[in-house]
PDB file of C-alpha atoms in Angstrom:
ATOM      1  CA  UNK A 497       0.000   0.000   0.000  1.00  0.00           C
ATOM      2  CA  UNK A 498       2.847   2.386   0.776  1.00  0.00           C
ATOM      3  CA  UNK A 499       4.196   1.920  -2.755  1.00  0.00           C
ATOM      4  CA  UNK A 500       0.795   2.961  -4.188  1.00  0.00           C
ATOM      5  CA  UNK A 501       0.662   6.031  -1.908  1.00  0.00           C
ATOM      6  CA  UNK A 502       4.199   7.042  -2.930  1.00  0.00           C
ATOM      7  CA  UNK A 503       3.309   6.535  -6.605  1.00  0.00           C
ATOM      8  CA  UNK A 504       0.058   8.545  -6.602  1.00  0.00           C
ATOM      9  CA  UNK A 505       1.498  11.259  -4.362  1.00  0.00           C
ATOM     10  CA  UNK A 506       4.562  11.823  -6.562  1.00  0.00           C
ATOM     11  CA  UNK A 507       2.497  12.093  -9.757  1.00  0.00           C
ATOM     12  CA  UNK A 508      -0.485  14.172  -8.649  1.00  0.00           C
ATOM     13  CA  UNK A 509      -0.276  15.527  -5.097  1.00  0.00           C
ATOM     14  CA  UNK A 510       3.384  16.625  -5.016  1.00  0.00           C
ATOM     15  CA  UNK A 511       3.969  17.132  -8.733  1.00  0.00           C
ATOM     16  CA  UNK A 512       7.626  18.116  -9.105  1.00  0.00           C
ATOM     17  CA  UNK A 513       6.933  21.007 -11.512  1.00  0.00           C
ATOM     18  CA  UNK A 514       3.528  22.325 -10.509  1.00  0.00           C
ATOM     19  CA  UNK A 515       3.791  22.132  -6.714  1.00  0.00           C
ATOM     20  CA  UNK A 516       7.549  22.140  -6.038  1.00  0.00           C
ATOM     21  CA  UNK A 517       8.579  24.370  -8.990  1.00  0.00           C
ATOM     22  CA  UNK A 518      11.632  22.320 -10.002  1.00  0.00           C
ATOM     23  CA  UNK A 519      12.551  22.067 -13.673  1.00  0.00           C
ATOM     24  CA  UNK A 520      10.708  25.224 -14.715  1.00  0.00           C
ATOM     25  CA  UNK A 521      13.285  26.114 -17.410  1.00  0.00           C
ATOM     26  CA  UNK A 522      12.810  22.949 -19.528  1.00  0.00           C
ATOM     27  CA  UNK A 523       9.106  23.002 -18.633  1.00  0.00           C
ATOM     28  CA  UNK A 524       8.742  26.347 -20.405  1.00  0.00           C
ATOM     29  CA  UNK A 525      11.427  25.802 -23.047  1.00  0.00           C
ATOM     30  CA  UNK A 526      10.649  22.291 -24.330  1.00  0.00           C
ATOM     31  CA  UNK A 527       6.858  22.468 -24.202  1.00  0.00           C
ATOM     32  CA  UNK A 528       6.012  24.080 -27.532  1.00  0.00           C
ATOM     33  CA  UNK A 529       5.248  20.729 -29.216  1.00  0.00           C
ATOM     34  CA  UNK A 530       3.746  17.549 -27.745  1.00  0.00           C
ATOM     35  CA  UNK A 531       6.245  15.306 -29.588  1.00  0.00           C
ATOM     36  CA  UNK A 532       9.177  17.228 -28.099  1.00  0.00           C
ATOM     37  CA  UNK A 533       7.598  17.129 -24.632  1.00  0.00           C
ATOM     38  CA  UNK A 534       7.122  13.341 -24.830  1.00  0.00           C
ATOM     39  CA  UNK A 535      10.756  12.857 -25.939  1.00  0.00           C
ATOM     40  CA  UNK A 536      12.048  15.005 -23.086  1.00  0.00           C
ATOM     41  CA  UNK A 537       9.793  13.202 -20.589  1.00  0.00           C
ATOM     42  CA  UNK A 538      11.060   9.780 -21.685  1.00  0.00           C
ATOM     43  CA  UNK A 539      14.700  10.860 -21.430  1.00  0.00           C
ATOM     44  CA  UNK A 540      14.165  12.421 -17.984  1.00  0.00           C
ATOM     45  CA  UNK A 541      12.347   9.315 -16.708  1.00  0.00           C
ATOM     46  CA  UNK A 542      15.138   7.025 -17.864  1.00  0.00           C
ATOM     47  CA  UNK A 543      17.937   9.128 -16.391  1.00  0.00           C
ATOM     48  CA  UNK A 544      16.030   9.875 -13.174  1.00  0.00           C
ATOM     49  CA  UNK A 545      15.453   6.184 -12.383  1.00  0.00           C
ATOM     50  CA  UNK A 546      19.123   5.269 -12.976  1.00  0.00           C
ATOM     51  CA  UNK A 547      20.428   8.371 -11.163  1.00  0.00           C
ATOM     52  CA  UNK A 548      18.260   7.645  -8.106  1.00  0.00           C
ATOM     53  CA  UNK A 549      19.549   4.072  -7.977  1.00  0.00           C
ATOM     54  CA  UNK A 550      23.201   5.178  -8.119  1.00  0.00           C
ATOM     55  CA  UNK A 551      22.880   8.165  -5.780  1.00  0.00           C
ATOM     56  CA  UNK A 552      20.989   6.084  -3.169  1.00  0.00           C
ATOM     57  CA  UNK A 553      23.771   3.493  -3.182  1.00  0.00           C
ATOM     58  CA  UNK A 554      26.384   6.259  -3.034  1.00  0.00           C
ATOM     59  CA  UNK A 555      24.662   7.938  -0.076  1.00  0.00           C
ATOM     60  CA  UNK A 556      24.185   4.836   2.063  1.00  0.00           C
ATOM     61  CA  UNK A 557      27.298   2.856   1.161  1.00  0.00           C
ATOM     62  CA  UNK A 558      29.912   5.616   0.696  1.00  0.00           C
ATOM     63  CA  UNK A 559      28.941   9.031   2.072  1.00  0.00           C
ATOM     64  CA  UNK A 560      27.302   7.965   5.360  1.00  0.00           C
ATOM     65  CA  UNK A 561      29.791   5.183   6.309  1.00  0.00           C
ATOM     66  CA  UNK A 562      32.729   7.536   5.666  1.00  0.00           C
ATOM     67  CA  UNK A 563      30.968  10.499   7.366  1.00  0.00           C
ATOM     68  CA  UNK A 564      31.318  12.721   4.287  1.00  0.00           C
ATOM     69  CA  UNK A 565      27.638  13.617   3.812  1.00  0.00           C
ATOM     70  CA  UNK A 566      28.668  17.240   3.211  1.00  0.00           C
ATOM     71  CA  UNK A 567      29.834  16.114  -0.251  1.00  0.00           C
ATOM     72  CA  UNK A 568      26.320  14.968  -1.151  1.00  0.00           C
ATOM     73  CA  UNK A 569      25.390  17.709  -3.634  1.00  0.00           C
ATOM     74  CA  UNK A 570      28.753  17.732  -5.429  1.00  0.00           C
ATOM     75  CA  UNK A 571      28.932  13.943  -5.662  1.00  0.00           C
ATOM     76  CA  UNK A 572      25.317  13.676  -6.858  1.00  0.00           C
ATOM     77  CA  UNK A 573      25.949  16.269  -9.599  1.00  0.00           C
ATOM     78  CA  UNK A 574      29.041  14.351 -10.752  1.00  0.00           C
ATOM     79  CA  UNK A 575      27.139  11.052 -10.771  1.00  0.00           C
ATOM     80  CA  UNK A 576      24.241  12.540 -12.765  1.00  0.00           C
ATOM     81  CA  UNK A 577      26.557  14.214 -15.288  1.00  0.00           C
ATOM     82  CA  UNK A 578      28.522  10.976 -15.695  1.00  0.00           C
ATOM     83  CA  UNK A 579      25.346   8.915 -16.108  1.00  0.00           C
ATOM     84  CA  UNK A 580      23.949  11.255 -18.751  1.00  0.00           C
ATOM     85  CA  UNK A 581      27.195  11.014 -20.734  1.00  0.00           C
ATOM     86  CA  UNK A 582      27.267   7.222 -20.348  1.00  0.00           C
ATOM     87  CA  UNK A 583      23.608   6.846 -21.385  1.00  0.00           C
ATOM     88  CA  UNK A 584      24.211   9.095 -24.388  1.00  0.00           C
ATOM     89  CA  UNK A 585      27.186   6.974 -25.549  1.00  0.00           C
ATOM     90  CA  UNK A 586      25.360   3.653 -25.004  1.00  0.00           C
ATOM     91  CA  UNK A 587      22.204   4.782 -26.833  1.00  0.00           C
ATOM     92  CA  UNK A 588      24.298   6.124 -29.701  1.00  0.00           C
ATOM     93  CA  UNK A 589      26.037   2.737 -30.090  1.00  0.00           C
ATOM     94  CA  UNK A 590      23.045   0.427 -29.525  1.00  0.00           C
ATOM     95  CA  UNK A 591      20.166   2.345 -31.130  1.00  0.00           C
ATOM     96  CA  UNK A 592      20.994   5.239 -33.475  1.00  0.00           C
ATOM     97  CA  UNK A 593      17.257   5.792 -34.114  1.00  0.00           C
ATOM     98  CA  UNK A 594      16.564   6.259 -30.391  1.00  0.00           C
ATOM     99  CA  UNK A 595      19.631   8.500 -30.144  1.00  0.00           C
ATOM    100  CA  UNK A 596      18.194  10.701 -32.899  1.00  0.00           C
ATOM    101  CA  UNK A 597      14.943  10.948 -30.930  1.00  0.00           C
ATOM    102  CA  UNK A 598      16.487  11.536 -27.490  1.00  0.00           C
ATOM    103  CA  UNK A 599      19.973  12.787 -28.345  1.00  0.00           C
ATOM    104  CA  UNK A 600      19.063  16.459 -28.294  1.00  0.00           C
ATOM    105  CA  UNK A 601      17.328  16.077 -24.923  1.00  0.00           C
ATOM    106  CA  UNK A 602      20.024  14.112 -23.100  1.00  0.00           C
ATOM    107  CA  UNK A 603      22.520  17.008 -22.697  1.00  0.00           C
ATOM    108  CA  UNK A 604      19.674  19.161 -21.319  1.00  0.00           C
ATOM    109  CA  UNK A 605      19.056  16.636 -18.529  1.00  0.00           C
ATOM    110  CA  UNK A 606      22.505  17.302 -17.040  1.00  0.00           C
ATOM    111  CA  UNK A 607      21.397  20.828 -16.131  1.00  0.00           C
ATOM    112  CA  UNK A 608      17.809  19.839 -15.241  1.00  0.00           C
ATOM    113  CA  UNK A 609      17.370  20.417 -11.508  1.00  0.00           C
ATOM    114  CA  UNK A 610      14.525  17.861 -11.419  1.00  0.00           C
ATOM    115  CA  UNK A 611      16.992  14.953 -11.506  1.00  0.00           C
ATOM    116  CA  UNK A 612      19.187  16.376  -8.726  1.00  0.00           C
ATOM    117  CA  UNK A 613      16.138  17.467  -6.731  1.00  0.00           C
ATOM    118  CA  UNK A 614      14.650  13.963  -6.774  1.00  0.00           C
ATOM    119  CA  UNK A 615      17.984  12.377  -5.802  1.00  0.00           C
ATOM    120  CA  UNK A 616      18.213  14.683  -2.766  1.00  0.00           C
ATOM    121  CA  UNK A 617      14.521  14.227  -1.881  1.00  0.00           C
ATOM    122  CA  UNK A 618      14.905  10.444  -1.893  1.00  0.00           C
ATOM    123  CA  UNK A 619      17.629  10.733   0.748  1.00  0.00           C
ATOM    124  CA  UNK A 620      15.724  13.291   2.835  1.00  0.00           C
ATOM    125  CA  UNK A 621      12.507  11.195   2.693  1.00  0.00           C
ATOM    126  CA  UNK A 622      14.487   8.311   4.247  1.00  0.00           C
ATOM    127  CA  UNK A 623      12.770   5.459   2.452  1.00  0.00           C
ATOM    128  CA  UNK A 624      15.155   3.053   4.173  1.00  0.00           C
ATOM    129  CA  UNK A 625      13.488   1.759   7.329  1.00  0.00           C
ATOM    130  CA  UNK A 626      15.491   0.737  10.388  1.00  0.00           C
ATOM    131  CA  UNK A 627      19.027   1.605  11.350  1.00  0.00           C
ATOM    132  CA  UNK A 628      20.692   0.883   7.998  1.00  0.00           C
ATOM    133  CA  UNK A 629      19.950   0.820   4.279  1.00  0.00           C
ATOM    134  CA  UNK A 630      17.439  -1.805   3.128  1.00  0.00           C
ATOM    135  CA  UNK A 631      16.534  -3.023  -0.358  1.00  0.00           C
ATOM    136  CA  UNK A 632      12.913  -2.094   0.441  1.00  0.00           C
ATOM    137  CA  UNK A 633      14.101   1.486   0.833  1.00  0.00           C
ATOM    138  CA  UNK A 634      15.901   1.286  -2.504  1.00  0.00           C
ATOM    139  CA  UNK A 635      12.770  -0.096  -4.172  1.00  0.00           C
ATOM    140  CA  UNK A 636      10.611   2.674  -2.723  1.00  0.00           C
ATOM    141  CA  UNK A 637      13.180   5.269  -3.793  1.00  0.00           C
ATOM    142  CA  UNK A 638      13.155   4.009  -7.394  1.00  0.00           C
ATOM    143  CA  UNK A 639       9.320   3.929  -7.384  1.00  0.00           C
ATOM    144  CA  UNK A 640       9.323   7.528  -6.126  1.00  0.00           C
ATOM    145  CA  UNK A 641      11.776   8.553  -8.879  1.00  0.00           C
ATOM    146  CA  UNK A 642       9.789   6.831 -11.648  1.00  0.00           C
ATOM    147  CA  UNK A 643       6.487   8.270 -10.369  1.00  0.00           C
ATOM    148  CA  UNK A 644       8.032  11.746 -10.137  1.00  0.00           C
ATOM    149  CA  UNK A 645       9.292  11.379 -13.716  1.00  0.00           C
ATOM    150  CA  UNK A 646       5.789  10.326 -14.832  1.00  0.00           C
ATOM    151  CA  UNK A 647       4.325  13.343 -13.041  1.00  0.00           C
ATOM    152  CA  UNK A 648       6.887  15.581 -14.749  1.00  0.00           C
ATOM    153  CA  UNK A 649       6.032  14.002 -18.109  1.00  0.00           C
ATOM    154  CA  UNK A 650       2.299  14.383 -17.497  1.00  0.00           C
ATOM    155  CA  UNK A 651       2.619  18.080 -16.635  1.00  0.00           C
ATOM    156  CA  UNK A 652       4.991  18.719 -19.553  1.00  0.00           C
ATOM    157  CA  UNK A 653       2.795  16.916 -22.106  1.00  0.00           C
ATOM    158  CA  UNK A 654      -0.437  18.570 -20.905  1.00  0.00           C
ATOM    159  CA  UNK A 655       1.259  21.961 -20.976  1.00  0.00           C
ATOM    160  CA  UNK A 656       2.595  21.323 -24.494  1.00  0.00           C
ATOM    161  CA  UNK A 657      -0.877  20.320 -25.709  1.00  0.00           C
ATOM    162  CA  UNK A 658      -2.408  23.482 -24.262  1.00  0.00           C
ATOM    163  CA  UNK A 659       0.346  25.625 -25.821  1.00  0.00           C
ATOM    164  CA  UNK A 660      -0.275  24.030 -29.219  1.00  0.00           C
ATOM    165  CA  UNK A 661      -3.965  24.925 -28.906  1.00  0.00           C
ATOM    166  CA  UNK A 662      -3.087  28.464 -27.812  1.00  0.00           C
ATOM    167  CA  UNK A 663      -1.062  28.921 -31.022  1.00  0.00           C
ATOM    168  CA  UNK A 664      -4.314  28.433 -32.955  1.00  0.00           C
ATOM    169  CA  UNK A 665      -6.362  30.636 -30.631  1.00  0.00           C
ATOM    170  CA  UNK A 666      -6.950  34.368 -30.847  1.00  0.00           C
ATOM    171  CA  UNK A 667      -4.804  35.419 -27.870  1.00  0.00           C
ATOM    172  CA  UNK A 668      -4.532  39.185 -27.160  1.00  0.00           C
ATOM    173  CA  UNK A 669      -1.241  40.610 -28.405  1.00  0.00           C
ATOM    174  CA  UNK A 670      -0.056  41.577 -24.911  1.00  0.00           C
ATOM    175  CA  UNK A 671      -0.429  37.971 -23.719  1.00  0.00           C
ATOM    176  CA  UNK A 672       1.181  36.149 -26.648  1.00  0.00           C
ATOM    177  CA  UNK A 673       4.249  34.011 -25.974  1.00  0.00           C
ATOM    178  CA  UNK A 674       5.666  33.825 -22.443  1.00  0.00           C
ATOM    179  CA  UNK A 675       2.858  35.731 -20.596  1.00  0.00           C
ATOM    180  CA  UNK A 676       0.115  33.299 -21.670  1.00  0.00           C
ATOM    181  CA  UNK A 677       2.455  30.360 -21.006  1.00  0.00           C
ATOM    182  CA  UNK A 678       3.044  31.540 -17.422  1.00  0.00           C
ATOM    183  CA  UNK A 679      -0.687  32.114 -16.876  1.00  0.00           C
ATOM    184  CA  UNK A 680      -1.400  28.620 -18.199  1.00  0.00           C
ATOM    185  CA  UNK A 681       1.241  27.095 -15.915  1.00  0.00           C
ATOM    186  CA  UNK A 682      -0.291  28.931 -12.944  1.00  0.00           C
ATOM    187  CA  UNK A 683      -3.779  27.644 -13.773  1.00  0.00           C
ATOM    188  CA  UNK A 684      -2.407  24.107 -14.156  1.00  0.00           C
ATOM    189  CA  UNK A 685      -0.714  24.381 -10.753  1.00  0.00           C
ATOM    190  CA  UNK A 686      -4.036  25.471  -9.222  1.00  0.00           C
ATOM    191  CA  UNK A 687      -5.789  22.538 -10.909  1.00  0.00           C
ATOM    192  CA  UNK A 688      -3.233  20.075  -9.502  1.00  0.00           C
ATOM    193  CA  UNK A 689      -3.836  21.530  -6.022  1.00  0.00           C
ATOM    194  CA  UNK A 690      -7.212  19.802  -6.237  1.00  0.00           C
ATOM    195  CA  UNK A 691      -5.428  16.459  -5.834  1.00  0.00           C
ATOM    196  CA  UNK A 692      -4.064  17.474  -2.405  1.00  0.00           C
ATOM    197  CA  UNK A 693      -6.764  15.505  -0.543  1.00  0.00           C
ATOM    198  CA  UNK A 694      -6.417  12.428  -2.751  1.00  0.00           C
ATOM    199  CA  UNK A 695      -3.852  10.668  -0.571  1.00  0.00           C
ATOM    200  CA  UNK A 696      -3.810  10.668   3.217  1.00  0.00           C
ATOM    201  CA  UNK A 697      -0.603   9.741   5.022  1.00  0.00           C
TER     202      UNK A 697
END
């Protein structure tokens, strides 16, 4: 049951973009077309799941045992940057077609604060129960990361669809472009606030 609560909460109740305001730059920049938004969402989901796995292991098997938790942010950034580069090289070798679809998005993920934010949140949420790290905690952390990525993808894709419709609508000149995009994002955030009573902890 806890897995289900974590999953629903990360997608709807605590949406990473619309309630926590992480990843706003790619949210506004890569949301002009639905196809682009879906590609970015897929790349973020893939990297976020792998990054959470590696950073969780790093936190509980290196940083905490050696009492160097103060290096958390720096080490997490290095791990994420390294993973993005590794994923880019592997995809380029194994599937050139997938690389063409995701290749332009992968470098953007390195600077996307959503990935780092989720890695830090996983540690602060302490999904490992008991005195030491447990595989249950790792499983819950990965579920949280995947659900957060799905929530990010949902918000990004919905926003892209609305922006595509707005391009065809008769928007007042003063609101065209960024102003209407920010108003739309604000209204979406208010709509997602309606999910706040969906899950009770």
